[in-house]
GROMACS .gro file of C-alpha atoms in nm:
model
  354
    1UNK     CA    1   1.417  -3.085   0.402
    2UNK     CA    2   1.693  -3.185   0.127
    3UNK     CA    3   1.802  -3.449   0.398
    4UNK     CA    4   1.461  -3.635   0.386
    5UNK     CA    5   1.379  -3.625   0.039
    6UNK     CA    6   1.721  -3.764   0.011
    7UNK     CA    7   1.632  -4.056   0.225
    8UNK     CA    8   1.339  -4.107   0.070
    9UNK     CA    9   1.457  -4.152  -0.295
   10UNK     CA   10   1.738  -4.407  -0.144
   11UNK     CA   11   1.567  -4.618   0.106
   12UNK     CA   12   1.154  -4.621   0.044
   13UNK     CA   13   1.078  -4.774  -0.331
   14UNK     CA   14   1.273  -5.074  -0.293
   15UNK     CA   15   1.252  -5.167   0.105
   16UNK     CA   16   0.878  -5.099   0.038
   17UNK     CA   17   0.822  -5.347  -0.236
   18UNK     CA   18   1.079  -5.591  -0.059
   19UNK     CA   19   0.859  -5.597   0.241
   20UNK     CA   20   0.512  -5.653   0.065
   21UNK     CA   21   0.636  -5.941  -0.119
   22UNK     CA   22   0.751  -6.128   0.208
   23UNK     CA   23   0.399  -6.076   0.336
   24UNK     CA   24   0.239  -6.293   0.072
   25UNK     CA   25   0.518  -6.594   0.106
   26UNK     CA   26   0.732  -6.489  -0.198
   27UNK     CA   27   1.046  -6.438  -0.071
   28UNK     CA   28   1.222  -6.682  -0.286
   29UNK     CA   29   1.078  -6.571  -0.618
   30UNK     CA   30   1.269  -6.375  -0.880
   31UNK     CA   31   1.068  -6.024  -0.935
   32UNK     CA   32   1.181  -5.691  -1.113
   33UNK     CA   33   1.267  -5.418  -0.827
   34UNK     CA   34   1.331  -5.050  -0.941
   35UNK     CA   35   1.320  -5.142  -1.315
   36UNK     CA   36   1.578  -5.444  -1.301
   37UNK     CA   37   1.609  -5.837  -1.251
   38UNK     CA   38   1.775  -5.857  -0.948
   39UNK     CA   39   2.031  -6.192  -0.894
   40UNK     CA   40   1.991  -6.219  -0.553
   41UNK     CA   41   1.692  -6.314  -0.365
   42UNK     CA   42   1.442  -6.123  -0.152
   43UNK     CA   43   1.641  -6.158   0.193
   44UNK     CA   44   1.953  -6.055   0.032
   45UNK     CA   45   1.818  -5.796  -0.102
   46UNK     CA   46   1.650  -5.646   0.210
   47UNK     CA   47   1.973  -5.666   0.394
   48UNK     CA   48   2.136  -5.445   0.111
   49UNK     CA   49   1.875  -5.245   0.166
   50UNK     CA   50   1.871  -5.168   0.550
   51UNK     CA   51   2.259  -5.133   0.510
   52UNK     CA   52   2.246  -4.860   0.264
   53UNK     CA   53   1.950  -4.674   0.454
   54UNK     CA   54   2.168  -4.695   0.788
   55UNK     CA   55   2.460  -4.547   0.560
   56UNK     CA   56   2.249  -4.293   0.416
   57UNK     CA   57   2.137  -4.166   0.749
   58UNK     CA   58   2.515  -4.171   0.865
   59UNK     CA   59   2.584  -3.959   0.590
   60UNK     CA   60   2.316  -3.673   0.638
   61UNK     CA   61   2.400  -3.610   0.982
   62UNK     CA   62   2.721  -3.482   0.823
   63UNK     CA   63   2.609  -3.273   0.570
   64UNK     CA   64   2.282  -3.013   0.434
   65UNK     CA   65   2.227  -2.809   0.199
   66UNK     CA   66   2.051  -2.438   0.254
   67UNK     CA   67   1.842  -2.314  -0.038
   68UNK     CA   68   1.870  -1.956  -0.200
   69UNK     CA   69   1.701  -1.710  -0.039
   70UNK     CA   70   1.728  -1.892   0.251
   71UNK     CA   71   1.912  -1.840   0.563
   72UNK     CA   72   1.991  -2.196   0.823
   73UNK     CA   73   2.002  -2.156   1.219
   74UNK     CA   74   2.289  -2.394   1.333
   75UNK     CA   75   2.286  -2.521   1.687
   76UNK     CA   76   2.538  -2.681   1.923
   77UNK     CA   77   2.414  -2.870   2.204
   78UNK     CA   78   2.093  -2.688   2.174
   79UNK     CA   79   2.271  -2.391   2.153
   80UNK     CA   80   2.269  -2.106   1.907
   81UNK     CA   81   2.609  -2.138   1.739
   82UNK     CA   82   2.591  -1.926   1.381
   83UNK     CA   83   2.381  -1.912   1.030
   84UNK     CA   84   2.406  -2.076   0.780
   85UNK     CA   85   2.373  -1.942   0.407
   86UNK     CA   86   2.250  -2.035   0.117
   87UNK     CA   87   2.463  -2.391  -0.007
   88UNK     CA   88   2.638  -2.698   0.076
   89UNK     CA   89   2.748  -2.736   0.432
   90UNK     CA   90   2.917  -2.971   0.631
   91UNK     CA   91   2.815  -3.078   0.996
   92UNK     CA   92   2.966  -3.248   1.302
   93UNK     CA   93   2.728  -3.436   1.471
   94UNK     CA   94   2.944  -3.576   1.698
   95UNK     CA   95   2.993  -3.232   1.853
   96UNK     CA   96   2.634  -3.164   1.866
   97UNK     CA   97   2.600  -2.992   1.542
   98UNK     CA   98   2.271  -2.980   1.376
   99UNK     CA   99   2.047  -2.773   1.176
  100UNK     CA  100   1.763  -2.580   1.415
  101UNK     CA  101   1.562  -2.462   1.144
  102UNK     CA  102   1.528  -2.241   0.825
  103UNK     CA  103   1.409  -1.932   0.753
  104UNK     CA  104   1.258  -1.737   0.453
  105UNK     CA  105   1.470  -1.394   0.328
  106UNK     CA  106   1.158  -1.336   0.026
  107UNK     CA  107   0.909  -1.079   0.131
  108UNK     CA  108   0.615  -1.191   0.311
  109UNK     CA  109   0.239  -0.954   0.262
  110UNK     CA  110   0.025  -0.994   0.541
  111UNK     CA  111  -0.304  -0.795   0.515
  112UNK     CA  112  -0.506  -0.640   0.824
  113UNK     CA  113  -0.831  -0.563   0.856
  114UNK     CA  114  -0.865  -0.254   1.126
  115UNK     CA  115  -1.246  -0.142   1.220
  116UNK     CA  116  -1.258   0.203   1.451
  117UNK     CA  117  -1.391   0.490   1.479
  118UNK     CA  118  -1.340   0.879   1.335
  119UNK     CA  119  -1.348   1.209   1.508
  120UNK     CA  120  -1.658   1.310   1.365
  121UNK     CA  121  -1.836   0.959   1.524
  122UNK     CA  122  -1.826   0.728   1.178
  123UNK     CA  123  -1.713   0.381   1.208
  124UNK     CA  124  -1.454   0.240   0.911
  125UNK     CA  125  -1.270  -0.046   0.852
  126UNK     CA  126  -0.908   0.021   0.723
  127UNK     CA  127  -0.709  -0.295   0.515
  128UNK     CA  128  -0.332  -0.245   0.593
  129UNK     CA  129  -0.134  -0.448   0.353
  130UNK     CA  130   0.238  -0.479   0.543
  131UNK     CA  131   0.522  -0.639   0.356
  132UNK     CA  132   0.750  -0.755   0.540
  133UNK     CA  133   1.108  -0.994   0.514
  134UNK     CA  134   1.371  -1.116   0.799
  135UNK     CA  135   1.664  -0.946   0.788
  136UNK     CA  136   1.952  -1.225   0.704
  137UNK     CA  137   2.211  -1.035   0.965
  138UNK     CA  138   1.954  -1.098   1.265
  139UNK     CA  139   1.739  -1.436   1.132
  140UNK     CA  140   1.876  -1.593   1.488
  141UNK     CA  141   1.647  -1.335   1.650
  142UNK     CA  142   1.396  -1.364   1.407
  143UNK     CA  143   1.404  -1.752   1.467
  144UNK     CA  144   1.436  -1.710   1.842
  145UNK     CA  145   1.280  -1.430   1.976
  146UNK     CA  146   0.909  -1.452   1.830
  147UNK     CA  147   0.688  -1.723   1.792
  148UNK     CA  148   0.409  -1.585   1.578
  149UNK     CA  149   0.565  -1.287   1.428
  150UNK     CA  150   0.216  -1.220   1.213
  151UNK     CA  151  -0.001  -1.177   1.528
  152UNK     CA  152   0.294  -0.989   1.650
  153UNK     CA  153   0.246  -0.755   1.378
  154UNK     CA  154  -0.106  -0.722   1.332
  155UNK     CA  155  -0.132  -0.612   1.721
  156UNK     CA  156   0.118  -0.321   1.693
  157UNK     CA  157  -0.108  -0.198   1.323
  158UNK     CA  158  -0.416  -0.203   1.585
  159UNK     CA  159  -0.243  -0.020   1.837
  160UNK     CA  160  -0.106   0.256   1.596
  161UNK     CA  161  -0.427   0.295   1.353
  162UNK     CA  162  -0.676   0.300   1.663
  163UNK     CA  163  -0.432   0.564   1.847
  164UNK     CA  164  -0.438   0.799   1.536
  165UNK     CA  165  -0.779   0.760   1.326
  166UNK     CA  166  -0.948   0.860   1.625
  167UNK     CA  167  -0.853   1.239   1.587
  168UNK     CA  168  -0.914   1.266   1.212
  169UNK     CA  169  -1.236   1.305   1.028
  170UNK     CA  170  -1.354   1.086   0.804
  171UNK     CA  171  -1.283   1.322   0.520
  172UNK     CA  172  -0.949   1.399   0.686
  173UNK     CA  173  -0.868   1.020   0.720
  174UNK     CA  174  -0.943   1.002   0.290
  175UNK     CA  175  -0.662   1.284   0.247
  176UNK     CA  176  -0.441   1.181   0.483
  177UNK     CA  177  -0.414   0.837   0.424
  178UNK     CA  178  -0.065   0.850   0.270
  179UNK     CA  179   0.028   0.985   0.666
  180UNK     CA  180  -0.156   0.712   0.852
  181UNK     CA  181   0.038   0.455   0.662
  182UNK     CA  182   0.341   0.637   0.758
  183UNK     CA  183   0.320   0.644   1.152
  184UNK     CA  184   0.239   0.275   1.102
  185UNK     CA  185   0.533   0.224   0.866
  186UNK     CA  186   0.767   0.433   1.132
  187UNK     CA  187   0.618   0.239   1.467
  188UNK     CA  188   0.647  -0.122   1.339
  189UNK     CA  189   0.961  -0.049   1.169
  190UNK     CA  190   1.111   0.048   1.508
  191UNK     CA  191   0.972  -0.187   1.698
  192UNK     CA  192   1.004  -0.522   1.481
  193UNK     CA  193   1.391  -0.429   1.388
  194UNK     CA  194   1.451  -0.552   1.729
  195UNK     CA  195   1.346  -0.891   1.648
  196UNK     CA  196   1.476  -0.944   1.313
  197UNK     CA  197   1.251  -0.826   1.066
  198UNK     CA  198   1.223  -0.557   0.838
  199UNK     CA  199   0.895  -0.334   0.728
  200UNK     CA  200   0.949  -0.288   0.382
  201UNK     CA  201   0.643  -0.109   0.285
  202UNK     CA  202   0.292  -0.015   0.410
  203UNK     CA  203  -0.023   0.056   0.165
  204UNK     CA  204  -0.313   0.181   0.285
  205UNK     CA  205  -0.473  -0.042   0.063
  206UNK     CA  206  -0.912   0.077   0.143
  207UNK     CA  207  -1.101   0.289   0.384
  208UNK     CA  208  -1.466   0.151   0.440
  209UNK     CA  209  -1.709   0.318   0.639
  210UNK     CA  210  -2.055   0.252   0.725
  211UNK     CA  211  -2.327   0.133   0.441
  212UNK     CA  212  -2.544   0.408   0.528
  213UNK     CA  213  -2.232   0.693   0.594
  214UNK     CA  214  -2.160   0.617   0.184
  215UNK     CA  215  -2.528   0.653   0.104
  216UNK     CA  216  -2.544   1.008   0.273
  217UNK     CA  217  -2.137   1.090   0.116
  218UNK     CA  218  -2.289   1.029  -0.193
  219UNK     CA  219  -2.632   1.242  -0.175
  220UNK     CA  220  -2.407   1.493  -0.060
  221UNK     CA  221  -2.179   1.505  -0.354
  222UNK     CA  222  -2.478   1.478  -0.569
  223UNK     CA  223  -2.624   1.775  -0.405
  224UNK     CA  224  -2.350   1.985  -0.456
  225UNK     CA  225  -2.333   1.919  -0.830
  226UNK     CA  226  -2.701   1.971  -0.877
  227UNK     CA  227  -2.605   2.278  -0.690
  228UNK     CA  228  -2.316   2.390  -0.918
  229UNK     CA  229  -2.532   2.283  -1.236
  230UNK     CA  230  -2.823   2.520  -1.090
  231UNK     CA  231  -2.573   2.809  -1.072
  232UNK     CA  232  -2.413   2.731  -1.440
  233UNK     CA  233  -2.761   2.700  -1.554
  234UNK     CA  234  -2.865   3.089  -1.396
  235UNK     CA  235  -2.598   3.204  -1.555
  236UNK     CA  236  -2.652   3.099  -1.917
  237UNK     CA  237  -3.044   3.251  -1.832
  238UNK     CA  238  -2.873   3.555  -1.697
  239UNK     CA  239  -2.709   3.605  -2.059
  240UNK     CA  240  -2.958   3.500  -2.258
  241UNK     CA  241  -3.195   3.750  -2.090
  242UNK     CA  242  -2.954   3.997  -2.168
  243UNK     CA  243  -2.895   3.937  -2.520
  244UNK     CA  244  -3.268   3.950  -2.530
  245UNK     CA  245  -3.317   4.304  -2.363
  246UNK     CA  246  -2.987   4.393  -2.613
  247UNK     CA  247  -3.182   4.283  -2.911
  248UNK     CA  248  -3.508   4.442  -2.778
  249UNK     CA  249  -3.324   4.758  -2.747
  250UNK     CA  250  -3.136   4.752  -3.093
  251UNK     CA  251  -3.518   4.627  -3.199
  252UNK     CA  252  -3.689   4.930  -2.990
  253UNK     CA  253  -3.433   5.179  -3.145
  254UNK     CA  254  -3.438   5.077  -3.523
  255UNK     CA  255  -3.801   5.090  -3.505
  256UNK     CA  256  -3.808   5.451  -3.350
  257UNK     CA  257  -3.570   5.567  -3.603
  258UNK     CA  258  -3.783   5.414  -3.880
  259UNK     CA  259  -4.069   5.624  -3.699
  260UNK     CA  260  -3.883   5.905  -3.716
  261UNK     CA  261  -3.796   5.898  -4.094
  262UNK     CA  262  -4.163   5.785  -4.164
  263UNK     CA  263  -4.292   6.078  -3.934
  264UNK     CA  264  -4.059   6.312  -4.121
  265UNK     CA  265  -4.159   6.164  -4.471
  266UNK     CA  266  -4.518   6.219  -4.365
  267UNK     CA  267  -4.445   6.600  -4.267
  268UNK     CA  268  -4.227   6.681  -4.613
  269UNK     CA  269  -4.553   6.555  -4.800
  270UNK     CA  270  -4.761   6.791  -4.612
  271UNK     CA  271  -4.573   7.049  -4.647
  272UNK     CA  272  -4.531   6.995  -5.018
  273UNK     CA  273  -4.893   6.921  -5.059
  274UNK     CA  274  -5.018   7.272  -4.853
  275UNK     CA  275  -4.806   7.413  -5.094
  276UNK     CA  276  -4.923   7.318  -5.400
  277UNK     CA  277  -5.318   7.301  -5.280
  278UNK     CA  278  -5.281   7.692  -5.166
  279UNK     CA  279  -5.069   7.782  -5.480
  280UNK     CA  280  -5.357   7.655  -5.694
  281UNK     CA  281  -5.653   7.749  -5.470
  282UNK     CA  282  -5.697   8.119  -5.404
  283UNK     CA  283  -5.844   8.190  -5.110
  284UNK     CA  284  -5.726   7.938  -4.915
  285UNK     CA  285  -5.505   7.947  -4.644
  286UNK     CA  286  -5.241   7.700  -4.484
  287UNK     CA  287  -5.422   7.657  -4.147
  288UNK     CA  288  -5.741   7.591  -4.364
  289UNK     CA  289  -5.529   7.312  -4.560
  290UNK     CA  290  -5.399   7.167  -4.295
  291UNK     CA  291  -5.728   7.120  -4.136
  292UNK     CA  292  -5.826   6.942  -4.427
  293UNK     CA  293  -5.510   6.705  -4.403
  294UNK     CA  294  -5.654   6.623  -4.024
  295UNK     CA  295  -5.975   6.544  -4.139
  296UNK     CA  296  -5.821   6.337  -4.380
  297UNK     CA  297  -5.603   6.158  -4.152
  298UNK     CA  298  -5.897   6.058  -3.919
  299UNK     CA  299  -6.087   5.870  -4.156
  300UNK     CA  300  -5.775   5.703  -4.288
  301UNK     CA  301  -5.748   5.637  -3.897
  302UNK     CA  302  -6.080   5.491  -3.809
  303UNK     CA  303  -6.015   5.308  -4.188
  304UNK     CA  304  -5.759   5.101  -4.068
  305UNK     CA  305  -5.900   5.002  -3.729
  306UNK     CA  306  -6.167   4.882  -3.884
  307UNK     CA  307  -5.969   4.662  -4.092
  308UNK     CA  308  -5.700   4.554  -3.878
  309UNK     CA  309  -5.956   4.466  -3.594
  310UNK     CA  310  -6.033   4.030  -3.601
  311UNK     CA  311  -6.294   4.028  -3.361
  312UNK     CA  312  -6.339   4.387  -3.216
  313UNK     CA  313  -6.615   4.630  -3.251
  314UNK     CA  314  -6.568   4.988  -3.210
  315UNK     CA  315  -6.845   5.230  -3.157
  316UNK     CA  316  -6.783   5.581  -3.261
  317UNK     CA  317  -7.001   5.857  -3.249
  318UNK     CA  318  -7.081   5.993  -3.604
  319UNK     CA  319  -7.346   6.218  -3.704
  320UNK     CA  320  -7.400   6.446  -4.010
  321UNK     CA  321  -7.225   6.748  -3.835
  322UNK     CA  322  -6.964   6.522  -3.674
  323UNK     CA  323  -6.722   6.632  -3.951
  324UNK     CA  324  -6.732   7.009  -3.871
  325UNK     CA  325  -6.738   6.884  -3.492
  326UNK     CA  326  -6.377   6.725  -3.581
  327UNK     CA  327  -6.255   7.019  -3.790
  328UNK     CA  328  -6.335   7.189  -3.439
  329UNK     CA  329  -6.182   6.977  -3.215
  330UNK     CA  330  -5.862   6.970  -3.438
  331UNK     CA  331  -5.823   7.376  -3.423
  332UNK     CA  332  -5.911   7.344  -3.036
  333UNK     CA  333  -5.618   7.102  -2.977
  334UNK     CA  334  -5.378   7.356  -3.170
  335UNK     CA  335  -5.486   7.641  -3.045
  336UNK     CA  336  -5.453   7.503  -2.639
  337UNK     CA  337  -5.116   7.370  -2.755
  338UNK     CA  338  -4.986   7.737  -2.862
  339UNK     CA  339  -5.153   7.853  -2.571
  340UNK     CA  340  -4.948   7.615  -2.377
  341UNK     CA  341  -4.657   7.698  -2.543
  342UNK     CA  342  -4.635   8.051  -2.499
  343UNK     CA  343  -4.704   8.022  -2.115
  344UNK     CA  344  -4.429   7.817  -2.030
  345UNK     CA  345  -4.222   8.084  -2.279
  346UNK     CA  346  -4.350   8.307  -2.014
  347UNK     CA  347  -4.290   8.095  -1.709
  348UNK     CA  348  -3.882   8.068  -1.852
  349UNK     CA  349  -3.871   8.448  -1.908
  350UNK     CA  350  -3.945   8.532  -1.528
  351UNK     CA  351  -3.711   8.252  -1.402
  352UNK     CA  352  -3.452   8.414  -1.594
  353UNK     CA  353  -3.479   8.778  -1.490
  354UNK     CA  354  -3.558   8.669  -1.121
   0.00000   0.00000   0.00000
């Protein structure tokens, strides 16, 4: 390429001009060519042209130059004779020495699109990005041996990805891509040695599968996290329920033990207060006072529901007599309760000598 540009810059701005100005009949006139007034007329100067383009086509048969990161193919005869490298060189034409061609040494990307098919039936489409350079030792068989060396290479990653997607999932083929670039890596890197080049790196660069396989992938990982969420959310109701039926215990149990103390603040009164009423009433005895406290209780009783109740009416029977009718009731009740008493002190008396 050096060669030509060469030839160009010599030969083409002035012989150009030269010859336009003999087409319109000026061939005797006095013009500026390349930037200066020439002394000698058109004809003269056309003949110094065609001279020095004949001289500078002599001279780049003899010579090229190879640019960096470049690598020549020199031939003899139309035969392979050696490379060239990068620089000036000097050539023999008259032995049949001339440059074949030149070849790249920078790394070359070449992406391919694969579309196949997974063991579990989904169709994807794989992008392969190979990098890829000629290896300077062999660029004669790189130069030689293969025409197209990217459909070369793009027919070997079809081979390879459509031999080994085929028995992975599509899940497995996600995980595993690192390995699928590999085989490809360790296939083409055997086979394309052979003819000069050198795999320098595979990246599996996207796995696509169907439009309507994503939809479903997705509803499926949606699922599962509404389905994890559910679970987190049963258990933060599972412990709140419990520190409910904790605090209804600790509630339940605080409220028994202030019914306890106010049961056991209500029996020290009555005892005090049968006390004192039969120490100042003679006559009277305790089970006579404490029917009185009974009585007393009831109406305080019947008091308070009648208060406390919004919208309720309660009917109780009442009657002149119904007083002495309670008194009776009251010493009924106590009496069947020492009554009961005593017979299951008898009941535990016969278990215990049987």
């Amino acid at each position: 390429m050096s060669q030509f540009i060469f030839l160009s810059v010599i030969g083409f701005p002035g012989n150009y001009l030269v010859k336009k100005l003999k087409e319109h009949g000026r061939s005797t006139e006095t013009v500026m060519i390349n930037g200066e007034w020439p002394t000698k007329t058109l004809d003269e100067k056309l003949e110094t042209q065609t001279k020095l383009e004949r001289w500078a086509i002599l001279a780049l048969a003899f010579f090229t130059c190879i640019d960096q990161a470049s690598v020549g193919v020199l031939e003899r005869w139309g035969r392979f004779e050696k490379l060239a490298e990068p620089g000036f060189h000097l050539l023999n034409p008259c032995a049949g020495q001339w440059v074949a061609g030149v070849l790249s040494t920078r790394i070359s990307s070449l992406d391919v699109r694969i579309e196949t098919k997974t063991k579990d039936n989904v169709f994807v489409q794989l992008v392969c990005s190979i990098q890829y350079r000629v290896v300077r030792e062999n660029a004669d068989d790189a130069f030689y041996e293969l025409q197209n060396p990217k459909e070369q290479i793009q027919a070997y990653v079809f081979d390879v990805v459509r031999a080994l997607v085929p028995r992975m999932t599509l899940d497995d083929l996600f995980e595993q891509k690192g390995e699928v670039a590999k085989a490809v890596l360790e296939e083409l890197e055997k086979v394309m040695r052979e003819y000069g080049y050198s795999i320098e790196h595979i990246l599996m660069v996207d796995i696509i599968p169907d439009a309507s396989v994503r939809k479903a992938m997705n509803e499926i990982n949606a699922a599962q996290r509404l389905q994890l969420a559910n679970v987190y959310k049963g258990e933060a109701e599972k412990v709140l329920q419990v520190k409910r039926a904790e605090a209804e215990a600790e509630a339940k149990y605080l409220g028994g033990v202030g019914v306890a103390r106010q049961r056991q603040a209500i029996t020290d009164g009555l005892r005090e207060n049968i006390l004192n009423f039969s120490g100042k009433v003679e006559g009277t005895s305790a089970k006579e006072v404490m029917d009185l406290i009974m009585i007393t209780q009831y109406f305080d009783t019947i008091k308070d529901l009648g208060n406390n109740s919004k919208n309720t009416t309660v009917f109780i029977p009442h009657g002149p007599g119904h007083v002495r009718d309670i008194g009776d009731q009251i010493r009924n009740g106590q009496l069947e309760a020492a009554s009961a008493q005593s017979m299951v002190c008898l009941r535990h008396a016969d278990d215990v000598s049987m």
